[in-house]
PDB file of C-alpha atoms and ligand atoms in Angstrom:
ATOM      1  CA  UNK A   1      92.345  84.361 137.290  1.00  0.00           C
ATOM      2  CA  UNK A   2      94.014  85.432 134.106  1.00  0.00           C
ATOM      3  CA  UNK A   3      91.650  83.235 132.164  1.00  0.00           C
ATOM      4  CA  UNK A   4      88.647  84.726 133.947  1.00  0.00           C
ATOM      5  CA  UNK A   5      89.842  88.230 133.167  1.00  0.00           C
ATOM      6  CA  UNK A   6      90.158  87.439 129.478  1.00  0.00           C
ATOM      7  CA  UNK A   7      86.616  86.101 129.359  1.00  0.00           C
ATOM      8  CA  UNK A   8      85.245  89.276 130.904  1.00  0.00           C
ATOM      9  CA  UNK A   9      87.206  91.440 128.488  1.00  0.00           C
ATOM     10  CA  UNK A  10      85.838  89.438 125.568  1.00  0.00           C
ATOM     11  CA  UNK A  11      82.247  89.798 126.701  1.00  0.00           C
ATOM     12  CA  UNK A  12      82.821  93.487 127.172  1.00  0.00           C
ATOM     13  CA  UNK A  13      84.069  93.905 123.638  1.00  0.00           C
ATOM     14  CA  UNK A  14      81.130  91.963 122.177  1.00  0.00           C
ATOM     15  CA  UNK A  15      78.671  94.027 124.230  1.00  0.00           C
ATOM     16  CA  UNK A  16      80.287  97.276 123.209  1.00  0.00           C
ATOM     17  CA  UNK A  17      80.282  96.347 119.525  1.00  0.00           C
ATOM     18  CA  UNK A  18      76.580  95.447 119.811  1.00  0.00           C
ATOM     19  CA  UNK A  19      75.826  98.834 121.367  1.00  0.00           C
ATOM     20  CA  UNK A  20      77.811 100.764 118.815  1.00  0.00           C
ATOM     21  CA  UNK A  21      75.982  99.218 115.877  1.00  0.00           C
ATOM     22  CA  UNK A  22      72.538  99.481 117.480  1.00  0.00           C
ATOM     23  CA  UNK A  23      73.309 103.162 117.987  1.00  0.00           C
ATOM     24  CA  UNK A  24      74.655 103.923 114.528  1.00  0.00           C
ATOM     25  CA  UNK A  25      72.354 101.675 112.412  1.00  0.00           C
ATOM     26  CA  UNK A  26      69.909 104.375 111.337  1.00  0.00           C
ATOM     27  CA  UNK A  27      72.658 106.848 110.419  1.00  0.00           C
ATOM     28  CA  UNK A  28      75.170 104.282 109.197  1.00  0.00           C
ATOM     29  CA  UNK A  29      74.953 104.913 105.455  1.00  0.00           C
ATOM     30  CA  UNK A  30      75.130 108.680 105.613  1.00  0.00           C
ATOM     31  CA  UNK A  31      78.017 108.514 108.085  1.00  0.00           C
ATOM     32  CA  UNK A  32      79.884 106.183 105.735  1.00  0.00           C
ATOM     33  CA  UNK A  33      79.572 108.635 102.881  1.00  0.00           C
ATOM     34  CA  UNK A  34      80.553 111.632 104.994  1.00  0.00           C
ATOM     35  CA  UNK A  35      83.452 110.006 106.840  1.00  0.00           C
ATOM     36  CA  UNK A  36      85.038 108.456 103.780  1.00  0.00           C
ATOM     37  CA  UNK A  37      84.022 111.323 101.470  1.00  0.00           C
ATOM     38  CA  UNK A  38      82.274 108.723  99.340  1.00  0.00           C
ATOM     39  CA  UNK A  39      85.450 106.717  98.818  1.00  0.00           C
ATOM     40  CA  UNK A  40      84.008 103.599 100.491  1.00  0.00           C
ATOM     41  CA  UNK A  41      82.036 103.139  97.269  1.00  0.00           C
ATOM     42  CA  UNK A  42      85.285 102.756  95.338  1.00  0.00           C
ATOM     43  CA  UNK A  43      86.696 100.297  97.909  1.00  0.00           C
ATOM     44  CA  UNK A  44      83.530  98.210  97.613  1.00  0.00           C
ATOM     45  CA  UNK A  45      83.592  98.364  93.806  1.00  0.00           C
ATOM     46  CA  UNK A  46      87.165  97.070  93.869  1.00  0.00           C
ATOM     47  CA  UNK A  47      86.090  94.222  96.163  1.00  0.00           C
ATOM     48  CA  UNK A  48      83.360  93.181  93.734  1.00  0.00           C
ATOM     49  CA  UNK A  49      85.833  93.321  90.849  1.00  0.00           C
ATOM     50  CA  UNK A  50      88.214  90.980  92.721  1.00  0.00           C
ATOM     51  CA  UNK A  51      85.502  88.534  93.736  1.00  0.00           C
ATOM     52  CA  UNK A  52      85.254  86.418  90.590  1.00  0.00           C
ATOM     53  CA  UNK A  53      81.543  86.052  91.346  1.00  0.00           C
ATOM     54  CA  UNK A  54      79.442  84.925  88.390  1.00  0.00           C
ATOM     55  CA  UNK A  55      75.770  84.194  87.674  1.00  0.00           C
ATOM     56  CA  UNK A  56      74.520  81.237  89.698  1.00  0.00           C
ATOM     57  CA  UNK A  57      77.091  81.629  92.492  1.00  0.00           C
ATOM     58  CA  UNK A  58      76.317  81.429  96.185  1.00  0.00           C
ATOM     59  CA  UNK A  59      77.832  84.366  98.098  1.00  0.00           C
ATOM     60  CA  UNK A  60      78.068  85.134 101.807  1.00  0.00           C
ATOM     61  CA  UNK A  61      78.284  88.847 102.678  1.00  0.00           C
ATOM     62  CA  UNK A  62      79.399  88.483 106.272  1.00  0.00           C
ATOM     63  CA  UNK A  63      79.009  91.400 108.689  1.00  0.00           C
ATOM     64  CA  UNK A  64      77.035  92.703 105.734  1.00  0.00           C
ATOM     65  CA  UNK A  65      75.295  95.421 107.746  1.00  0.00           C
ATOM     66  CA  UNK A  66      73.249  97.710 105.523  1.00  0.00           C
ATOM     67  CA  UNK A  67      73.957  95.583 102.476  1.00  0.00           C
ATOM     68  CA  UNK A  68      76.048  97.624 100.000  1.00  0.00           C
ATOM     69  CA  UNK A  69      78.026  94.577  98.871  1.00  0.00           C
ATOM     70  CA  UNK A  70      74.950  92.327  98.955  1.00  0.00           C
ATOM     71  CA  UNK A  71      73.109  94.681  96.580  1.00  0.00           C
ATOM     72  CA  UNK A  72      75.922  94.486  94.036  1.00  0.00           C
ATOM     73  CA  UNK A  73      76.297  90.705  94.344  1.00  0.00           C
ATOM     74  CA  UNK A  74      72.551  90.163  94.035  1.00  0.00           C
ATOM     75  CA  UNK A  75      72.633  91.707  90.568  1.00  0.00           C
ATOM     76  CA  UNK A  76      75.617  89.610  89.489  1.00  0.00           C
ATOM     77  CA  UNK A  77      74.488  86.163  90.701  1.00  0.00           C
ATOM     78  CA  UNK A  78      71.036  86.543  89.139  1.00  0.00           C
ATOM     79  CA  UNK A  79      67.983  84.462  89.880  1.00  0.00           C
ATOM     80  CA  UNK A  80      69.838  81.139  89.905  1.00  0.00           C
ATOM     81  CA  UNK A  81      72.307  82.420  92.465  1.00  0.00           C
ATOM     82  CA  UNK A  82      71.968  83.355  96.100  1.00  0.00           C
ATOM     83  CA  UNK A  83      73.390  86.001  98.421  1.00  0.00           C
ATOM     84  CA  UNK A  84      73.264  85.602 102.179  1.00  0.00           C
ATOM     85  CA  UNK A  85      73.626  88.805 104.169  1.00  0.00           C
ATOM     86  CA  UNK A  86      74.726  87.721 107.636  1.00  0.00           C
ATOM     87  CA  UNK A  87      75.257  90.083 110.557  1.00  0.00           C
ATOM     88  CA  UNK A  88      75.303  89.690 114.318  1.00  0.00           C
ATOM     89  CA  UNK A  89      73.258  92.837 114.855  1.00  0.00           C
ATOM     90  CA  UNK A  90      69.528  92.881 114.145  1.00  0.00           C
ATOM     91  CA  UNK A  91      69.329  96.681 113.968  1.00  0.00           C
ATOM     92  CA  UNK A  92      71.843  96.705 111.129  1.00  0.00           C
ATOM     93  CA  UNK A  93      70.084  93.752 109.460  1.00  0.00           C
ATOM     94  CA  UNK A  94      66.735  95.563 109.591  1.00  0.00           C
ATOM     95  CA  UNK A  95      68.143  98.740 108.065  1.00  0.00           C
ATOM     96  CA  UNK A  96      69.816  96.629 105.369  1.00  0.00           C
ATOM     97  CA  UNK A  97      66.695  94.621 104.589  1.00  0.00           C
ATOM     98  CA  UNK A  98      64.533  97.756 104.276  1.00  0.00           C
ATOM     99  CA  UNK A  99      67.067  99.499 102.076  1.00  0.00           C
ATOM    100  CA  UNK A 100      67.491  96.559  99.696  1.00  0.00           C
ATOM    101  CA  UNK A 101      63.744  96.045  99.414  1.00  0.00           C
ATOM    102  CA  UNK A 102      63.334  99.727  98.559  1.00  0.00           C
ATOM    103  CA  UNK A 103      65.907  99.222  95.829  1.00  0.00           C
ATOM    104  CA  UNK A 104      63.824  96.325  94.494  1.00  0.00           C
ATOM    105  CA  UNK A 105      66.431  93.765  95.468  1.00  0.00           C
ATOM    106  CA  UNK A 106      64.391  90.709  96.434  1.00  0.00           C
ATOM    107  CA  UNK A 107      64.271  87.053  95.536  1.00  0.00           C
ATOM    108  CA  UNK A 108      67.874  85.936  95.729  1.00  0.00           C
ATOM    109  CA  UNK A 109      68.873  87.544  99.046  1.00  0.00           C
ATOM    110  CA  UNK A 110      68.496  85.948 102.471  1.00  0.00           C
ATOM    111  CA  UNK A 111      69.086  87.637 105.818  1.00  0.00           C
ATOM    112  CA  UNK A 112      70.614  85.701 108.675  1.00  0.00           C
ATOM    113  CA  UNK A 113      71.529  86.901 112.153  1.00  0.00           C
ATOM    114  CA  UNK A 114      74.796  85.154 112.887  1.00  0.00           C
ATOM    115  CA  UNK A 115      78.107  85.518 114.659  1.00  0.00           C
ATOM    116  CA  UNK A 116      81.104  85.281 112.317  1.00  0.00           C
ATOM    117  CA  UNK A 117      82.821  83.069 114.899  1.00  0.00           C
ATOM    118  CA  UNK A 118      80.204  80.322 114.583  1.00  0.00           C
ATOM    119  CA  UNK A 119      78.636  80.412 111.165  1.00  0.00           C
ATOM    120  CA  UNK A 120      75.361  78.454 110.954  1.00  0.00           C
ATOM    121  CA  UNK A 121      75.994  77.094 107.452  1.00  0.00           C
ATOM    122  CA  UNK A 122      77.040  73.700 106.076  1.00  0.00           C
ATOM    123  CA  UNK A 123      80.638  72.897 105.136  1.00  0.00           C
ATOM    124  CA  UNK A 124      81.791  73.782 101.601  1.00  0.00           C
ATOM    125  CA  UNK A 125      78.715  75.884 100.883  1.00  0.00           C
ATOM    126  CA  UNK A 126      79.741  79.260  99.398  1.00  0.00           C
ATOM    127  CA  UNK A 127      81.621  80.204  96.218  1.00  0.00           C
ATOM    128  CA  UNK A 128      82.704  83.487  97.758  1.00  0.00           C
ATOM    129  CA  UNK A 129      82.702  85.154 101.174  1.00  0.00           C
ATOM    130  CA  UNK A 130      83.192  88.860 101.755  1.00  0.00           C
ATOM    131  CA  UNK A 131      83.591  90.582 105.086  1.00  0.00           C
ATOM    132  CA  UNK A 132      83.642  94.355 104.622  1.00  0.00           C
ATOM    133  CA  UNK A 133      84.742  96.516 107.550  1.00  0.00           C
ATOM    134  CA  UNK A 134      83.573  93.724 109.819  1.00  0.00           C
ATOM    135  CA  UNK A 135      86.544  91.652 110.906  1.00  0.00           C
ATOM    136  CA  UNK A 136      87.989  94.314 113.200  1.00  0.00           C
ATOM    137  CA  UNK A 137      84.801  94.184 115.264  1.00  0.00           C
ATOM    138  CA  UNK A 138      84.961  90.433 115.759  1.00  0.00           C
ATOM    139  CA  UNK A 139      86.317  89.333 119.136  1.00  0.00           C
ATOM    140  CA  UNK A 140      88.024  86.086 118.128  1.00  0.00           C
ATOM    141  CA  UNK A 141      89.290  86.763 114.613  1.00  0.00           C
ATOM    142  CA  UNK A 142      91.155  83.463 114.240  1.00  0.00           C
ATOM    143  CA  UNK A 143      88.050  81.520 115.124  1.00  0.00           C
ATOM    144  CA  UNK A 144      86.021  83.576 112.654  1.00  0.00           C
ATOM    145  CA  UNK A 145      88.554  82.965 109.863  1.00  0.00           C
ATOM    146  CA  UNK A 146      88.444  79.204 110.523  1.00  0.00           C
ATOM    147  CA  UNK A 147      84.650  79.317 110.447  1.00  0.00           C
ATOM    148  CA  UNK A 148      84.728  81.133 107.083  1.00  0.00           C
ATOM    149  CA  UNK A 149      87.191  78.565 105.761  1.00  0.00           C
ATOM    150  CA  UNK A 150      84.864  75.737 106.748  1.00  0.00           C
ATOM    151  CA  UNK A 151      81.796  77.095 104.928  1.00  0.00           C
ATOM    152  CA  UNK A 152      83.709  78.067 101.773  1.00  0.00           C
ATOM    153  CA  UNK A 153      83.701  75.617  98.843  1.00  0.00           C
ATOM    154  CA  UNK A 154      87.023  74.254  97.614  1.00  0.00           C
ATOM    155  CA  UNK A 155      88.098  76.700  94.906  1.00  0.00           C
ATOM    156  CA  UNK A 156      86.174  79.486  96.634  1.00  0.00           C
ATOM    157  CA  UNK A 157      87.663  82.760  97.773  1.00  0.00           C
ATOM    158  CA  UNK A 158      87.522  84.936 100.842  1.00  0.00           C
ATOM    159  CA  UNK A 159      87.790  88.721 100.556  1.00  0.00           C
ATOM    160  CA  UNK A 160      88.498  90.785 103.651  1.00  0.00           C
ATOM    161  CA  UNK A 161      88.008  94.517 103.148  1.00  0.00           C
ATOM    162  CA  UNK A 162      89.220  96.376 106.192  1.00  0.00           C
ATOM    163  CA  UNK A 163      91.024  99.430 107.493  1.00  0.00           C
ATOM    164  CA  UNK A 164      94.729  98.787 107.577  1.00  0.00           C
ATOM    165  CA  UNK A 165      98.044 100.542 108.033  1.00  0.00           C
ATOM    166  CA  UNK A 166      98.860 103.577 105.833  1.00  0.00           C
ATOM    167  CA  UNK A 167     102.037 102.805 103.920  1.00  0.00           C
ATOM    168  CA  UNK A 168     103.655 106.240 104.190  1.00  0.00           C
ATOM    169  CA  UNK A 169     104.370 108.082 107.424  1.00  0.00           C
ATOM    170  CA  UNK A 170     102.856 111.493 106.542  1.00  0.00           C
ATOM    171  CA  UNK A 171      99.607 109.862 105.493  1.00  0.00           C
ATOM    172  CA  UNK A 172      99.633 107.958 108.762  1.00  0.00           C
ATOM    173  CA  UNK A 173      99.881 111.234 110.730  1.00  0.00           C
ATOM    174  CA  UNK A 174      97.093 112.961 108.846  1.00  0.00           C
ATOM    175  CA  UNK A 175      94.963 109.877 109.157  1.00  0.00           C
ATOM    176  CA  UNK A 176      95.493 109.566 112.927  1.00  0.00           C
ATOM    177  CA  UNK A 177      94.508 113.191 113.388  1.00  0.00           C
ATOM    178  CA  UNK A 178      91.468 112.628 111.236  1.00  0.00           C
ATOM    179  CA  UNK A 179      90.270 109.468 112.943  1.00  0.00           C
ATOM    180  CA  UNK A 180      90.949 110.497 116.533  1.00  0.00           C
ATOM    181  CA  UNK A 181      89.759 114.093 116.395  1.00  0.00           C
ATOM    182  CA  UNK A 182      87.577 114.821 113.407  1.00  0.00           C
ATOM    183  CA  UNK A 183      85.780 111.483 113.245  1.00  0.00           C
ATOM    184  CA  UNK A 184      84.319 111.513 116.789  1.00  0.00           C
ATOM    185  CA  UNK A 185      83.329 115.173 116.259  1.00  0.00           C
ATOM    186  CA  UNK A 186      81.453 114.303 113.093  1.00  0.00           C
ATOM    187  CA  UNK A 187      79.842 111.369 114.909  1.00  0.00           C
ATOM    188  CA  UNK A 188      78.746 113.826 117.584  1.00  0.00           C
ATOM    189  CA  UNK A 189      77.268 116.271 115.104  1.00  0.00           C
ATOM    190  CA  UNK A 190      75.638 113.937 112.570  1.00  0.00           C
ATOM    191  CA  UNK A 191      74.680 110.905 114.653  1.00  0.00           C
ATOM    192  CA  UNK A 192      74.697 112.639 118.060  1.00  0.00           C
ATOM    193  CA  UNK A 193      77.050 109.889 119.218  1.00  0.00           C
ATOM    194  CA  UNK A 194      80.730 110.730 119.644  1.00  0.00           C
ATOM    195  CA  UNK A 195      81.400 107.709 121.829  1.00  0.00           C
ATOM    196  CA  UNK A 196      80.572 105.147 119.144  1.00  0.00           C
ATOM    197  CA  UNK A 197      82.862 106.883 116.700  1.00  0.00           C
ATOM    198  CA  UNK A 198      85.653 107.017 119.257  1.00  0.00           C
ATOM    199  CA  UNK A 199      85.300 103.241 119.534  1.00  0.00           C
ATOM    200  CA  UNK A 200      85.490 102.931 115.747  1.00  0.00           C
ATOM    201  CA  UNK A 201      88.694 104.982 115.609  1.00  0.00           C
ATOM    202  CA  UNK A 202      90.214 102.885 118.371  1.00  0.00           C
ATOM    203  CA  UNK A 203      89.209  99.611 116.687  1.00  0.00           C
ATOM    204  CA  UNK A 204      90.851 100.783 113.466  1.00  0.00           C
ATOM    205  CA  UNK A 205      94.103 101.535 115.284  1.00  0.00           C
ATOM    206  CA  UNK A 206      94.124  98.145 117.019  1.00  0.00           C
ATOM    207  CA  UNK A 207      93.436  96.110 113.894  1.00  0.00           C
ATOM    208  CA  UNK A 208      96.282  93.881 112.590  1.00  0.00           C
ATOM    209  CA  UNK A 209      98.346  95.373 109.766  1.00  0.00           C
ATOM    210  CA  UNK A 210      98.511  93.962 106.229  1.00  0.00           C
ATOM    211  CA  UNK A 211     101.126  91.251 106.778  1.00  0.00           C
ATOM    212  CA  UNK A 212      99.744  90.169 110.155  1.00  0.00           C
ATOM    213  CA  UNK A 213      96.283  89.655 108.723  1.00  0.00           C
ATOM    214  CA  UNK A 214      97.723  87.793 105.744  1.00  0.00           C
ATOM    215  CA  UNK A 215      99.472  85.448 108.196  1.00  0.00           C
ATOM    216  CA  UNK A 216      96.262  84.948 110.156  1.00  0.00           C
ATOM    217  CA  UNK A 217      94.451  83.942 106.967  1.00  0.00           C
ATOM    218  CA  UNK A 218      97.199  81.450 106.171  1.00  0.00           C
ATOM    219  CA  UNK A 219      97.000  80.006 109.694  1.00  0.00           C
ATOM    220  CA  UNK A 220      93.269  79.442 109.134  1.00  0.00           C
ATOM    221  CA  UNK A 221      94.083  77.425 106.000  1.00  0.00           C
ATOM    222  CA  UNK A 222      93.748  79.956 103.185  1.00  0.00           C
ATOM    223  CA  UNK A 223      96.166  79.704 100.262  1.00  0.00           C
ATOM    224  CA  UNK A 224      97.562  82.045  97.622  1.00  0.00           C
ATOM    225  CA  UNK A 225      96.789  84.908  99.973  1.00  0.00           C
ATOM    226  CA  UNK A 226      97.616  88.422  98.877  1.00  0.00           C
ATOM    227  CA  UNK A 227      96.507  91.940  99.640  1.00  0.00           C
ATOM    228  CA  UNK A 228      95.911  95.115  97.712  1.00  0.00           C
ATOM    229  CA  UNK A 229      96.534  98.449  99.414  1.00  0.00           C
ATOM    230  CA  UNK A 230      93.783 100.946  98.680  1.00  0.00           C
ATOM    231  CA  UNK A 231      94.079 104.699  99.257  1.00  0.00           C
ATOM    232  CA  UNK A 232      97.671 104.343 100.441  1.00  0.00           C
ATOM    233  CA  UNK A 233      96.941 101.458 102.793  1.00  0.00           C
ATOM    234  CA  UNK A 234      94.240 103.265 104.777  1.00  0.00           C
ATOM    235  CA  UNK A 235      92.253 100.281 103.612  1.00  0.00           C
ATOM    236  CA  UNK A 236      93.443  96.905 102.332  1.00  0.00           C
ATOM    237  CA  UNK A 237      91.664  94.138 100.495  1.00  0.00           C
ATOM    238  CA  UNK A 238      92.962  90.681 101.442  1.00  0.00           C
ATOM    239  CA  UNK A 239      92.171  87.721  99.248  1.00  0.00           C
ATOM    240  CA  UNK A 240      92.696  84.026  99.952  1.00  0.00           C
ATOM    241  CA  UNK A 241      91.536  80.743  98.435  1.00  0.00           C
ATOM    242  CA  UNK A 242      90.436  77.425  99.865  1.00  0.00           C
ATOM    243  CA  UNK A 243      91.669  74.507  97.789  1.00  0.00           C
TER     244      UNK A 243
HETATM  245  N1  SAM B   1      79.776  95.405 105.486  1.00  0.00           N
HETATM  246  C1  SAM B   1      79.034  96.635 105.701  1.00  0.00           C
HETATM  247  C2  SAM B   1      79.717  97.763 104.986  1.00  0.00           C
HETATM  248  O1  SAM B   1      80.846  97.574 104.529  1.00  0.00           O
HETATM  249  O2  SAM B   1      79.147  98.850 104.868  1.00  0.00           O
HETATM  250  C3  SAM B   1      78.874  96.942 107.200  1.00  0.00           C
HETATM  251  C4  SAM B   1      80.140  97.159 107.978  1.00  0.00           C
HETATM  252  S1  SAM B   1      79.872  97.702 109.638  1.00  0.00           S
HETATM  253  C5  SAM B   1      81.228  98.820 109.884  1.00  0.00           C
HETATM  254  C6  SAM B   1      80.377  96.328 110.615  1.00  0.00           C
HETATM  255  C7  SAM B   1      79.297  95.273 110.828  1.00  0.00           C
HETATM  256  O3  SAM B   1      79.888  94.142 111.475  1.00  0.00           O
HETATM  257  C8  SAM B   1      78.156  95.717 111.711  1.00  0.00           C
HETATM  258  O4  SAM B   1      76.942  95.609 111.025  1.00  0.00           O
HETATM  259  C9  SAM B   1      78.223  94.763 112.904  1.00  0.00           C
HETATM  260  O5  SAM B   1      76.980  94.437 113.447  1.00  0.00           O
HETATM  261  C10 SAM B   1      78.890  93.554 112.287  1.00  0.00           C
HETATM  262  N2  SAM B   1      79.525  92.634 113.247  1.00  0.00           N
HETATM  263  C11 SAM B   1      80.278  92.953 114.324  1.00  0.00           C
HETATM  264  N3  SAM B   1      80.698  91.849 114.956  1.00  0.00           N
HETATM  265  C12 SAM B   1      80.214  90.784 114.263  1.00  0.00           C
HETATM  266  C13 SAM B   1      80.314  89.369 114.423  1.00  0.00           C
HETATM  267  N4  SAM B   1      80.996  88.831 115.427  1.00  0.00           N
HETATM  268  N5  SAM B   1      79.691  88.576 113.517  1.00  0.00           N
HETATM  269  C14 SAM B   1      78.985  89.118 112.504  1.00  0.00           C
HETATM  270  N6  SAM B   1      78.862  90.445 112.296  1.00  0.00           N
HETATM  271  C15 SAM B   1      79.464  91.280 113.161  1.00  0.00           C
END
């Protein structure tokens, strides 16, 4: 049946995403720096600056992977605050946990293996949720957004950092060439895994554009939603509040 087909396709996507991140976990950080020419650090910095997170806050870094955002939040929230790094993939979680411990980041960080679609946290729990380059990998994005809404405190904010749609045509062309040709080649050379990076390029192309994602956040209940285009819209940061 049609319904049956959809279920299979969903399982396939989830399985593929799991494989990709098991495969890339060990090389994830270096690939990030190479592929974005270090610019992902600026995108993450901007996310932190928009977060409004203060000492004592409780933050969820969802799809947190190797923990770049968690590390920054841990320093801001201090010993009275808490950061939860949640990710569906235990290989990514392990790499993240080791890296953060090496950096001396301990005490206020917890690691939780969880699916963004069914977050294992109480209602109204977090002051801020970030999901950095994670939402495009989630199978049921609407369900995940509703789950994030549920666990966010009233007054809290959600930040979605994700690849988006370049706002000018020439940039779009260059970017397509880059992601479909150069990116899998670099994946092949550095991580010995072209296939995973082909998936990543494809998932970027399929991801909803700025206004579509904004609408999805509103459908999940978020208010005062807006987005900031970064690097010409190659990436966008979406922000929404729960009131
Ligand atoms: N946030 C980190 C960063 O910006 O560097 C890691 C981003 S990495 C590209 C995407 C992460 O999303 C992976 O660690 C993957 O395991 C995780 N992920 C994929 N699907 C997920 C889901 N349904 N729930 C939670 N995490 C998921």
